[in-house]
Coordinates of C-alpha atoms in Angstrom, one line a residue:
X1008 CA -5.8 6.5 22.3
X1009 CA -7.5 2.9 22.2
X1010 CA -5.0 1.4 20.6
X1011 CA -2.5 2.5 22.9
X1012 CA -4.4 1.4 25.7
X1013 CA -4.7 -1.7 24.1
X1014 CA -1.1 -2.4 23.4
X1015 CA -0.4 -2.5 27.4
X1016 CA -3.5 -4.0 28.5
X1017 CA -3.0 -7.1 26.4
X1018 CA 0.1 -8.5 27.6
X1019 CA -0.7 -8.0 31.0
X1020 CA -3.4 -9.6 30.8
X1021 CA -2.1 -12.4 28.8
X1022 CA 0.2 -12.9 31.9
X1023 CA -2.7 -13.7 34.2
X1024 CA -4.5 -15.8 31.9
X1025 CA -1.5 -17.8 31.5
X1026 CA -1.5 -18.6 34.6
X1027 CA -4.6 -20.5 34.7
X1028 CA -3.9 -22.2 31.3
X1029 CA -0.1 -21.5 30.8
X1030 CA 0.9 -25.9 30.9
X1031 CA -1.6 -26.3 28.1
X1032 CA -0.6 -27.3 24.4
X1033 CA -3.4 -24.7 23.8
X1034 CA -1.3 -22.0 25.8
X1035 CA 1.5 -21.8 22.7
X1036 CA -1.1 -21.1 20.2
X1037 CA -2.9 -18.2 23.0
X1038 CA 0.7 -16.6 23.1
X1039 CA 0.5 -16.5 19.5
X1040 CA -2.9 -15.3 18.9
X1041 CA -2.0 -12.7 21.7
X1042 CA 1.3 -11.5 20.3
X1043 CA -0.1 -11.0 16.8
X1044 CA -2.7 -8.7 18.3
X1045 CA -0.5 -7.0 20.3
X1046 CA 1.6 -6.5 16.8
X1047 CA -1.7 -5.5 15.1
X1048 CA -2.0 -2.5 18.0
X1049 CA 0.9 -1.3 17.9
X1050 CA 0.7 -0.7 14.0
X1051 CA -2.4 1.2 14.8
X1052 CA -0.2 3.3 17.2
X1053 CA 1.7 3.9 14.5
X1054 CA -0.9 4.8 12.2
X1055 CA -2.0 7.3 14.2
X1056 CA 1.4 8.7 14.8
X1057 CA 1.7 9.1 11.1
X1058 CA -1.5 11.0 11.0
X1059 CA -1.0 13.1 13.8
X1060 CA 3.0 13.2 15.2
X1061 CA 3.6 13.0 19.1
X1062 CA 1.0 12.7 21.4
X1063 CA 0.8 12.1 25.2
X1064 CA -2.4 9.9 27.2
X1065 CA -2.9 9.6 30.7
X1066 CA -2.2 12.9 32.2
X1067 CA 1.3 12.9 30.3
X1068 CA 2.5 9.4 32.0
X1069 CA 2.7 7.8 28.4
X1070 CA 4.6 9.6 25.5
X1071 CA 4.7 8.2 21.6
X1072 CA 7.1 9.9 19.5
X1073 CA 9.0 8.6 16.4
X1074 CA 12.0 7.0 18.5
X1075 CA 10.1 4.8 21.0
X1076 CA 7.5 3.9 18.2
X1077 CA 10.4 2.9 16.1
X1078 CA 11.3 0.4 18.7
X1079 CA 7.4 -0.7 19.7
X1080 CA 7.1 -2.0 16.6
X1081 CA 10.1 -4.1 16.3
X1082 CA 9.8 -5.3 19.9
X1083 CA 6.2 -6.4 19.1
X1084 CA 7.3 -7.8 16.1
X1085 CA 9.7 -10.1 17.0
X1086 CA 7.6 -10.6 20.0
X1087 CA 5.0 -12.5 18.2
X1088 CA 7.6 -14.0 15.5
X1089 CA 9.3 -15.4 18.8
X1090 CA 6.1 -16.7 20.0
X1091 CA 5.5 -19.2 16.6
X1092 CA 8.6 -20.5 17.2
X1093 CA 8.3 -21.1 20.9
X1094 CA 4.9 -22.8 20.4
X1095 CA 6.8 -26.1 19.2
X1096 CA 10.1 -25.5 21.1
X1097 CA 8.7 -25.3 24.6
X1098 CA 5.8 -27.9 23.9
X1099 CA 8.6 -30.7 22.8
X1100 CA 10.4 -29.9 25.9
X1101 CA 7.3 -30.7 27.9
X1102 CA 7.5 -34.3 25.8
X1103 CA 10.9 -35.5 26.7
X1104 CA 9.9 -33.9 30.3
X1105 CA 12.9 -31.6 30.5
X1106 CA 10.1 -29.1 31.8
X1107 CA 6.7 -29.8 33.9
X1108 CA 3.6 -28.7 33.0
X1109 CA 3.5 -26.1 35.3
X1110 CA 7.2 -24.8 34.5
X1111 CA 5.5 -24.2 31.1
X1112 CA 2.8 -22.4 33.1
X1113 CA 5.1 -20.1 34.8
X1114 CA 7.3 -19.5 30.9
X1115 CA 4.2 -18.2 29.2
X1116 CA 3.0 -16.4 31.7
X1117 CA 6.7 -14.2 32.2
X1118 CA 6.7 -14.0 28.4
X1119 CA 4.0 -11.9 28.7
X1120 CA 5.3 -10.3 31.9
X1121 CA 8.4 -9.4 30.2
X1122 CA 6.5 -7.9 26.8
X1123 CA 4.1 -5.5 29.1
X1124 CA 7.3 -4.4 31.1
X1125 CA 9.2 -3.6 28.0
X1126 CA 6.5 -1.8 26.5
X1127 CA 5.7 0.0 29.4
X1128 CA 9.2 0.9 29.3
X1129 CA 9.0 1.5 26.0
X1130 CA 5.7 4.3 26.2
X1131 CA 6.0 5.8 29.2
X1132 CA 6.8 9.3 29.7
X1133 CA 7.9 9.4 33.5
X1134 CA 11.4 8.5 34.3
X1135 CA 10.2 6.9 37.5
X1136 CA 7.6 4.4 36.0
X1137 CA 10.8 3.3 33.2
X1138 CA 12.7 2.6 36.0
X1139 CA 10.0 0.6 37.9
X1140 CA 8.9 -1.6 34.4
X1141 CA 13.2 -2.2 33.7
X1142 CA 13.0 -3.6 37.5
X1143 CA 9.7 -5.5 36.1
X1144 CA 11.3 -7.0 33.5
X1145 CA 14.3 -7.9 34.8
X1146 CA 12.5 -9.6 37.6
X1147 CA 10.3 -11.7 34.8
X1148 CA 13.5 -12.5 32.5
X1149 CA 15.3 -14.0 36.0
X1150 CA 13.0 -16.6 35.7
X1151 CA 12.8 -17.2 32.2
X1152 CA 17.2 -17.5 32.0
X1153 CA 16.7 -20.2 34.5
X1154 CA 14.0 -22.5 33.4
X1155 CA 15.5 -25.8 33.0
X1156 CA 16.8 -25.1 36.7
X1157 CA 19.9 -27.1 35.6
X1158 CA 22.8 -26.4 37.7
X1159 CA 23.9 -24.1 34.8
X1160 CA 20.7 -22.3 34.3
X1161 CA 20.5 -21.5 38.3
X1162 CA 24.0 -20.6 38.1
X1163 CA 23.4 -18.1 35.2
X1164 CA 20.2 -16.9 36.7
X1165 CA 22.0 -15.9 39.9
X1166 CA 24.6 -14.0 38.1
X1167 CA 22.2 -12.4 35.5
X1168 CA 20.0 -11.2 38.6
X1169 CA 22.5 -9.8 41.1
X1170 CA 24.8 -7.6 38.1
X1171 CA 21.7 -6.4 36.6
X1172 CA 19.8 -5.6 40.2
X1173 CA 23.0 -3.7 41.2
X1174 CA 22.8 -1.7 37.2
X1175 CA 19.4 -0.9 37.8
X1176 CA 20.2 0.4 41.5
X1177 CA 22.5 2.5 40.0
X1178 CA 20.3 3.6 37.4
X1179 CA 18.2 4.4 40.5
X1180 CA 20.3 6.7 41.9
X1181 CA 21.0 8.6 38.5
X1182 CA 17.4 8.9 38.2
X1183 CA 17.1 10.6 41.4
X1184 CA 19.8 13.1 41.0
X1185 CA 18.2 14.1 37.5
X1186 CA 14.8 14.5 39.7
X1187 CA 17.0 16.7 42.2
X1188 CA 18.5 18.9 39.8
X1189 CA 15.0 20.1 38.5
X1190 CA 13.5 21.0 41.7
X1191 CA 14.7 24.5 41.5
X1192 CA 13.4 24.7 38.1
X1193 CA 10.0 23.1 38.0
X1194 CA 7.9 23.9 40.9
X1195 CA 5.2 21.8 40.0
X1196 CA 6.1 18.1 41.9
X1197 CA 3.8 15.4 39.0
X1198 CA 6.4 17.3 36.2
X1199 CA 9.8 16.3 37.6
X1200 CA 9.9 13.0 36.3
X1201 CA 8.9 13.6 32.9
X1202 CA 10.9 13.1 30.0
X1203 CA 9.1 15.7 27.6
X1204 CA 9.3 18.5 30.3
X1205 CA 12.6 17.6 31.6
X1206 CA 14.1 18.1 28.3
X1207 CA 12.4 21.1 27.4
X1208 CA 14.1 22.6 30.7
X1209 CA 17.6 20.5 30.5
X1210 CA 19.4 23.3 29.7
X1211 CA 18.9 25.4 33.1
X1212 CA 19.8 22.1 35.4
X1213 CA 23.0 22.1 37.6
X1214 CA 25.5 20.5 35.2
X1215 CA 27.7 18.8 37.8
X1216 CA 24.7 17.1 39.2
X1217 CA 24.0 15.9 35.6
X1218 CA 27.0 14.4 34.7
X1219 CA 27.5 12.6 37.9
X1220 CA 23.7 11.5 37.5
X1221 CA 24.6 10.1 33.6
X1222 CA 27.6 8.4 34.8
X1223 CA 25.6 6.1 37.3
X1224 CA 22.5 5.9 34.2
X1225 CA 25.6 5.1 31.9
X1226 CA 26.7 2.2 33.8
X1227 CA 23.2 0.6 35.1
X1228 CA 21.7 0.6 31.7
X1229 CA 25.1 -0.7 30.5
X1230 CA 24.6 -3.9 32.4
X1231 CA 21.2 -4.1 30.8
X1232 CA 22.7 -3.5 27.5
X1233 CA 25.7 -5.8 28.2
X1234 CA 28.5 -3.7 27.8
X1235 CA 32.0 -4.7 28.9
X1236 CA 33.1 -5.0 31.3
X1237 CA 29.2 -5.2 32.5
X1238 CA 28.6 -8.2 30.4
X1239 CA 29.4 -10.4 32.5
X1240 CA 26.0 -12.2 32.7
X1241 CA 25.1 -12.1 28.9
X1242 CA 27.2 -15.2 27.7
X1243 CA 25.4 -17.2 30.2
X1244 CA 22.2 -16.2 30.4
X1245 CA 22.1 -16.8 26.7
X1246 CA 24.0 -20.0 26.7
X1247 CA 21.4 -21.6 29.4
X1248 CA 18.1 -20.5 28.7
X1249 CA 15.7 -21.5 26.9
X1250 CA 16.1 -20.6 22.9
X1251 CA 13.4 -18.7 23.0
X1252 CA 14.2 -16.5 25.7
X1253 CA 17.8 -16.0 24.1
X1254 CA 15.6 -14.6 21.2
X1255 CA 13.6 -12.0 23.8
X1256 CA 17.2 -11.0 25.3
X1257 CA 18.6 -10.4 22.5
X1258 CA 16.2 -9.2 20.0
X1259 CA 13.9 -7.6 22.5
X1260 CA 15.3 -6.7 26.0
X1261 CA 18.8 -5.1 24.5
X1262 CA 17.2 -3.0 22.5
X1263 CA 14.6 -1.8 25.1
X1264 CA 18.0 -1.6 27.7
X1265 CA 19.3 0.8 25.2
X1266 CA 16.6 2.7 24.3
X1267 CA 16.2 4.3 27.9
X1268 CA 20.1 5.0 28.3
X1269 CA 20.0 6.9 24.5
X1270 CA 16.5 8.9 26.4
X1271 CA 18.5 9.9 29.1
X1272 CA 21.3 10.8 27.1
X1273 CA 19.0 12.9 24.7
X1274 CA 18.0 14.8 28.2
X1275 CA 22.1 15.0 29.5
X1276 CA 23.3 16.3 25.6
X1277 CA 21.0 19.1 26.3
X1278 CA 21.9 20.0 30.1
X1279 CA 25.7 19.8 29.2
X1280 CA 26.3 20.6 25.7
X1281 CA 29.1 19.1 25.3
X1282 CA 30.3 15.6 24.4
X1283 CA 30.4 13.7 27.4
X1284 CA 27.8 11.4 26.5
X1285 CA 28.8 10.5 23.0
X1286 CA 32.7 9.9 24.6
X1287 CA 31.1 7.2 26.9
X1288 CA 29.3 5.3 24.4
X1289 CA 32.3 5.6 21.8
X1290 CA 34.8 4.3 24.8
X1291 CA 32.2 1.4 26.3
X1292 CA 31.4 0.6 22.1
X1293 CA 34.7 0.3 21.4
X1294 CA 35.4 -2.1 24.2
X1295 CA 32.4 -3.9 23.9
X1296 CA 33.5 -4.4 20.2
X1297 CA 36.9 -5.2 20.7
X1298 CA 36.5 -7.8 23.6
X1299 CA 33.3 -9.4 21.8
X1300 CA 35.2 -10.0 18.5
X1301 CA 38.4 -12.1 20.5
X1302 CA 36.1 -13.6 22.0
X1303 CA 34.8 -14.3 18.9
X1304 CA 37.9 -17.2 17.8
X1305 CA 37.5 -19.9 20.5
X1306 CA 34.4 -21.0 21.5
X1307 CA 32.7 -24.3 22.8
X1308 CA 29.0 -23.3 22.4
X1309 CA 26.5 -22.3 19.8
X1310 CA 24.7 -19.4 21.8
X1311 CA 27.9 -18.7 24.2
X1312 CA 29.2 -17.7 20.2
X1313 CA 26.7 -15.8 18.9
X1314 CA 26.6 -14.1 22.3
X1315 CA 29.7 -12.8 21.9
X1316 CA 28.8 -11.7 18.9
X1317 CA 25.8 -9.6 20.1
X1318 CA 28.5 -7.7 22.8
X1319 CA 30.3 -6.9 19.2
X1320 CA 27.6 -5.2 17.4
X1321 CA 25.7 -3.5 20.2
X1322 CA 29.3 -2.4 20.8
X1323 CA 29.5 -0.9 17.2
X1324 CA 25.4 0.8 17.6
X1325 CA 26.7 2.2 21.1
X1326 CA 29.9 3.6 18.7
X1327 CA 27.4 5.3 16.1
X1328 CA 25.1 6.7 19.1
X1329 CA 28.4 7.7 20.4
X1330 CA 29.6 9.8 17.1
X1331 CA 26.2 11.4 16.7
X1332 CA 24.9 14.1 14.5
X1333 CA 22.3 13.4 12.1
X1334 CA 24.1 10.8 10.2
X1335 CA 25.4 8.5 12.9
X1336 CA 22.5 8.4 14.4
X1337 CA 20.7 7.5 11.6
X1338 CA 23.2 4.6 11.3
X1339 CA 22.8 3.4 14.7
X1340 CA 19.2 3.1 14.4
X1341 CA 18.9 1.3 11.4
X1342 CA 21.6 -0.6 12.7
X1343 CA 19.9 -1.5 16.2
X1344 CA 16.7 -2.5 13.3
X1345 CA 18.3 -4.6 11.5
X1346 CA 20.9 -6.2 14.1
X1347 CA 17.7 -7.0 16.4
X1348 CA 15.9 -9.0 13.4
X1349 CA 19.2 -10.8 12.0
X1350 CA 20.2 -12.5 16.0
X1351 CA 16.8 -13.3 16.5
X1352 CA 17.1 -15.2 13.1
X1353 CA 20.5 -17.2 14.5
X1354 CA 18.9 -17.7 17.5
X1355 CA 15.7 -19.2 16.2
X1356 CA 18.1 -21.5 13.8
X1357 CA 20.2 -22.3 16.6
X1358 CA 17.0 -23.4 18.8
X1359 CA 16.0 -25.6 15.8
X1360 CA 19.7 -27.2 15.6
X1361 CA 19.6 -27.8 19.6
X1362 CA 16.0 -29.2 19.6
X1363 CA 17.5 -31.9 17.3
X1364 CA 20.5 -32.4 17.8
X1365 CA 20.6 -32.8 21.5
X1366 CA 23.5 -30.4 22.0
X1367 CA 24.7 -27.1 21.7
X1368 CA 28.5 -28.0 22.1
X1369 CA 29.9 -27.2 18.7
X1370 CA 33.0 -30.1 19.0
X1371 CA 29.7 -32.6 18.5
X1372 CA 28.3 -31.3 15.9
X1373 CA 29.6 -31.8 12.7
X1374 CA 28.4 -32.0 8.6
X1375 CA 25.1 -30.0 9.2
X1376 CA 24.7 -29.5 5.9
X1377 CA 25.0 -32.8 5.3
X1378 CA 22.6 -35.0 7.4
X1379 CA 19.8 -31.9 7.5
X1380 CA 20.3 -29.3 4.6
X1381 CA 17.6 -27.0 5.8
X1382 CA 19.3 -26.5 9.5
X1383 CA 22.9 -26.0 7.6
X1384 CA 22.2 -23.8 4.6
X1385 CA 20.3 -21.7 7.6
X1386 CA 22.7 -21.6 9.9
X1387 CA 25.5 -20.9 7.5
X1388 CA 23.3 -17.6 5.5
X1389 CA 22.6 -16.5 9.2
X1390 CA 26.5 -16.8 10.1
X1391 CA 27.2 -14.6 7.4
X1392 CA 24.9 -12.0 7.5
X1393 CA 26.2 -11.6 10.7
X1394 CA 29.8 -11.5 9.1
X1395 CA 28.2 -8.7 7.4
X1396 CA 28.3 -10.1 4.0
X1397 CA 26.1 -8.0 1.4
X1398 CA 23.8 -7.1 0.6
X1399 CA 22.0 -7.7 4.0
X1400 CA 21.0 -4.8 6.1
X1401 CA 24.1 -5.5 8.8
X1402 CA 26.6 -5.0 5.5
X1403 CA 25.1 -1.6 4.7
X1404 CA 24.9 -0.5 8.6
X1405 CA 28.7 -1.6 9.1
X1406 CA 29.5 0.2 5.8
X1407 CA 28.3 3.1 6.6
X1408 CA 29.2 3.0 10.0
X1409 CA 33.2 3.0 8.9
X1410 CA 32.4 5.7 6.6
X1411 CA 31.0 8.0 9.7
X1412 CA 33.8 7.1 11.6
X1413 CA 36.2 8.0 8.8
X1414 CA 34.9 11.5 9.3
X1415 CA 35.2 11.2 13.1
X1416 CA 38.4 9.7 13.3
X1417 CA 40.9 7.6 11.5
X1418 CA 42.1 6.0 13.9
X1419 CA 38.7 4.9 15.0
X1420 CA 38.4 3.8 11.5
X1421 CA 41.6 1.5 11.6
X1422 CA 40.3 -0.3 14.5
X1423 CA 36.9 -1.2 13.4
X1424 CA 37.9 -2.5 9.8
X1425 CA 40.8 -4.5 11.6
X1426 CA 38.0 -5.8 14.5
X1427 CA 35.3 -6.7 11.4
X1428 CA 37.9 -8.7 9.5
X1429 CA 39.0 -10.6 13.2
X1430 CA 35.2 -11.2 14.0
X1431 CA 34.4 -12.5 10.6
X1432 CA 37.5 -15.4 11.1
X1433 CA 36.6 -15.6 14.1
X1434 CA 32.6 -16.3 13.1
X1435 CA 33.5 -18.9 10.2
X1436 CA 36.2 -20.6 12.1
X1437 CA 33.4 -21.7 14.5
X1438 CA 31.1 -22.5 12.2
X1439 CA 32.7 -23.7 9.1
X1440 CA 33.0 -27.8 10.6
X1441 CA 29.6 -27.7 12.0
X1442 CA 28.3 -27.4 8.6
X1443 CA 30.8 -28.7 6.6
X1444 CA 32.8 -31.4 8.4
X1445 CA 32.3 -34.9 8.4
X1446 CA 29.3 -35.7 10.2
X1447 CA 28.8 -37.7 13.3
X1448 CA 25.4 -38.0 14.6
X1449 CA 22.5 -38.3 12.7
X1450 CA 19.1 -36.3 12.1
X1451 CA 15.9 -38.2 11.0
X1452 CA 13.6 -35.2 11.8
X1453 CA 13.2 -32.2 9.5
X1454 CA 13.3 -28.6 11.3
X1455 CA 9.5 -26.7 10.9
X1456 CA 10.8 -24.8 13.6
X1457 CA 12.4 -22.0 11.8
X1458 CA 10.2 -20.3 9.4
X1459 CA 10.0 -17.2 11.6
X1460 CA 14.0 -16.7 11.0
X1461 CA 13.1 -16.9 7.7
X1462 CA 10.8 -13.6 8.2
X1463 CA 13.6 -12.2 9.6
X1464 CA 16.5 -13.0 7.4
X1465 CA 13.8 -11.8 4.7
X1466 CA 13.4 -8.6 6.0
X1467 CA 17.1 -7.9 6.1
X1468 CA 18.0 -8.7 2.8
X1469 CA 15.0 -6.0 1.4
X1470 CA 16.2 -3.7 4.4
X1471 CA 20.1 -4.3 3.0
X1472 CA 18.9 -3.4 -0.8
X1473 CA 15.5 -0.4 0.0
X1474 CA 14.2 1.2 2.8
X1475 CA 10.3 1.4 2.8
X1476 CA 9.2 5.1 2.6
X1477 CA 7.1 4.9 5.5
X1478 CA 10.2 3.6 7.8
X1479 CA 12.7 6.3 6.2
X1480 CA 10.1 8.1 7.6
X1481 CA 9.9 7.1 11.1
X1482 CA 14.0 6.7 11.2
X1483 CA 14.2 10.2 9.7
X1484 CA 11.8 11.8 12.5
X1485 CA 13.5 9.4 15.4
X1486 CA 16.7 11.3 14.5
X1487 CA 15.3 14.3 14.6
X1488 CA 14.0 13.6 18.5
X1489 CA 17.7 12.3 19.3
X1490 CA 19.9 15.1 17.8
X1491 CA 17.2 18.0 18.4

C-alpha cells in the first residue's frame, strides 16, 4: 500500500535532508510542509483501512489494524501541529543565540528521527523491529531533552537515557522469552516474532514463561510510559527541553510507549487468561495517579507541574486498560485521544508563556492575564480542562472512567474521586497567581505562537460534547482487537 510506504519513507527522509538544511529559517517551514504530508498519508492509511479492514505489507513485517491506526493518526497529527509551533519557537532561540545554527540542524533533523521511529513502532508487525524503532527513538529524543546543553538539560538527558536504556533492556529480555516460548509451537523461524501469528497461537505457549516475560515488558515499557516509581526521568526531561519536544514526549512518545505494552498485553491476556495483566496496570495506574496528584500541590515550575500532571492521567488510562472489558477499554482509548491533544495544548501555551516571559519559575510570574490576555485566558482554559472541567473530552473520559470503576470496585472508586478533587487544588493552587496576581514583569509582545493549542483545545471541546461517526468507528473496532 503506497500510502503506507509513504508514511515511513517521509520522515526518514526528512531526517537526512535536515541535515544538509536543518540551521536554516527555511528548515521550520520544510518540517512543516513535511509533517502535513505525512498527516495527509496517514489519512490515506486510514481510508483504506475503512474500505478494506486489516491488512499486512512487506512479507507481514508491517500490520494496520484499528488500534495502531487509531494512534498513527493522532501521532501524525500532533506531529505536524507540533511542527507550526516549533517553526517560531526554535527559530527565536537561534536569535537570542541560546542555540547555534547547527544545534538547530541536529533538532530538526531528530524530530524527524523520532516521528519515523514511532511510526515504525507504531506499524510494524514484528516484535523484534518494535523493539529496535523504541531503541531508535529513544536514542533521537536523548538529544532532543538535552538541547540547550545547560547544566540542567545534560543533567536530565543523562538520567532520561540511562532509566529508559535499562526499560528497554528489560523489554529486551521479555521479548525474547515470548520468542522462546513459541518455538515449540511455530516451526517456521520468520513467524516467531510476529504479533498477528503469535496471538493467534497465545493460547498453547508455556504460561510461566509468559508471565515472567510480561513482568520484564511491564516494567521496560513502564519507564517509557513513565510510571512510578519508573518516572523518574519525566519531570526533568520535560522541565529542560525544549517546549517543543515536551510536546512530542508527551503528546507523542507516551502514547506510542503505551501502545506496545497494551500489544503485548493483548498477546499475554490470551496465553494466560487470567487477570494478571489488568492487576498490573490497575496497581502501577493507581500509583502513578496517586503520587502524580501530591505532587501536584507544591511546585516551582510550569512544565515540572504539568508533568506531574501527565504521570496522573496516564496513571488513570493505565487504570481503565487495567479494568478492561469492552467498556473500559473504550474509555481508556478515548481517554489516551483526548489526554494526548489537551497536554500538547498546555505545553504549546506554556512554550508561548516561556518564550516571553523569560522564565518558567512560577514564583516570577505573576498577573498573566493582566499584562497579556491571550497567554492568561489560554493558560487558565488549558488548566482546567485538565482539571477536568466539562464539557471537554478529559471531563467525559474521567466521568466515565469512575462510573467503570464503580462497577469494578468501590473502593477503587473512593480513591479516584478523592485523588481528582486533590489534583484539581492542587492544579489551581499553582496556577491561580500566575494569572491572576499582581503582575511583576511586563510583556510588550503578543503570543502568535499558540494557535495550534487552539486546534487542540478545539478538538476537545467537540470530542467532550460528539464523537464523529467515523472515529466511534475506529474506537469501536480498536476495542474489538484489545478485548478479542
Amino acid at each position: 500500500m503506497t500510502a503506507l510506504y509513504l508514511l515511513l519513507l517521509i520522515p526518514f527522509l526528512s531526517a537526512l535532508l535536515m541535515l544538509l538544511v536543518g540551521g536554516a529559517k527555511i528548515a521550520g517551514y520544510i518540517n512543516v510542509m513535511v509533517t502535513a504530508v505525512n498527516f495527509v498519508m496517514s489519512l490515506f492509511v486510514a481510508y483504506y483501512f475503512l474500505q478494506y479492514g486489516s491488512f499486512v505489507v512487506m512479507g507481514q513485517y508491517f500490520y494496520i489494524d484499528a488500534f495502531n491506526l487509531l494512534v498513527i493518526v493522532l501521532a501524525t497529527f500532533t506531529a505536524m501541529t507540533t511542527a507550526f509551533f516549533s517553526n517560531t519557537y526554535m527559530w527565536y532561540n537561534v536569535t537570542i543565540n541560546q542555540l547555534s545554527r547547527n544545534q538547530l540542524r541536529l533538532y530538526h533533523a531528530m524530530y524527524q528521527l523520532f516521528i519515523f521511529a514511532s511510526l515504525v513502532v507504531l506499524t510494524t508487525n514484528n516484535l523484534g523491529i518494535l523493539w529496535v524503532a523504541i531503541e531508535g527513538a529513544t536514542l533521537a529524543t536523548v538529544l532532543l531533552v538535552g538541547m540547550y546543553r545547560t547544566k540542567e538539560a545534560v543533567e536530565a538527558a543523562w538520567k532520561y537515557f540511562i532509566l529508559c536504556i535499562v526499560g528497554v533492556a528489560l523489554t529486551l529480555f521479555g521479548t525474547v522469552l515470548i520468542y522462546f516460548s513459541s518455538i515449540s509451537v511455530l516451526p517456521q523461524i520468520d513467524t516467531r516474532l510476529l504479533w498477528n501469528v503469535l496471538v493467534e497461537h497465545a493460547s498453547t505457549f508455556d504460561p510461566n514463561i509468559i508471565k515472567i516475560a510480561f513482568i520484564f515488558i511491564m516494567v521496560g515499557y513502564g519507564t517509557k510510559i513513565g510510571f512510578v516509581p519508573l518516572h523518574n526521568w519525566l519531570p526533568d526531561a520535560y522541565t529542560e527541553c525544549p517546549a517543543p519536544v515536551t510536546v512530542l514526549l508527551s503528546g507523542v512518545l507516551s502514547n506510542v510507549s503505551l501502545y506496545a505494552l497494551i500489544r503485548f498485553k493483548i498477546l499475554v491476556d490470551h496465553a494466560l487468561n487470567n487477570n494478571l495483566t489488568g492487576n498490573l496496570l490497575i496497581g502501577f495506574g493507581l500509583l502513578s495517579f496517586v503520587v502524580g496528584a501530591a505532587f501536584l500541590q507544591r511546585q516551582r515550575k510550569l512544565k515540572r507541574l504539568f508533568s506531574y500532571s501527565s504521570i496522573e492521567h496516564l496513571g488513570l488510562i493505565a487504570i481503565a486498560f487495567g479494568i478492561g472489558g469492552k467498556t473500559a477499554t473504550f474509555i481508556g482509548l478515548f481517554y489516551m485521544l483526548v489526554h494526548s491533544l489537551a497536554k500538547s495544548a498546555i505545553f504549546i501555551i506554556i512554550g508561548g508563556i516561556i518564550q516571553q516571559v523569560g522564565t518558567q519559575l512560577i514564583e516570577k510570574i505573576r498577573g498573566l492575564i493582566k499584562i497579556n490576555s491571550e497567554l492568561g485566558w489560554s493558560l487558565i482554559i488549558a488548566t482546567l480542562v485538565m482539571a477536568a472541567v466539562p464539557p471537554f473530552g478529559i471531563f467525559t473520559s474521567e466521568l466515565l472512567l469512575f462510573i467503570a470503576s464503580v462497577n469494578f470496585s468501590p473502593f477503587l472508586a473512593v480513591i479516584l474521586i478523592f485523588g481528582l478533587i486533590y489534583a484539581l487544588a492542587g492544579l489551581l493552587r499553582n496556577i491561580q497567581p500566575v494569572v491572576y496576581g499582581e503582575p511583576i514583569t511586563n510583556i510588550t509582545k503578543k503570543s502568535f505562537l499558540i494557535i495550534p493549542a487552539y486546534i487542540h483545545l478545539g478538538v476537545v471541546l467537540i470530542l467532550g460534547l460528539y464523537i464523529p461517526p467515523v472515529l466511534q468507528q475506529l474506537l469501536h473496532a480498536a476495542v474489538a482487537v484489545i478485548t478479542r
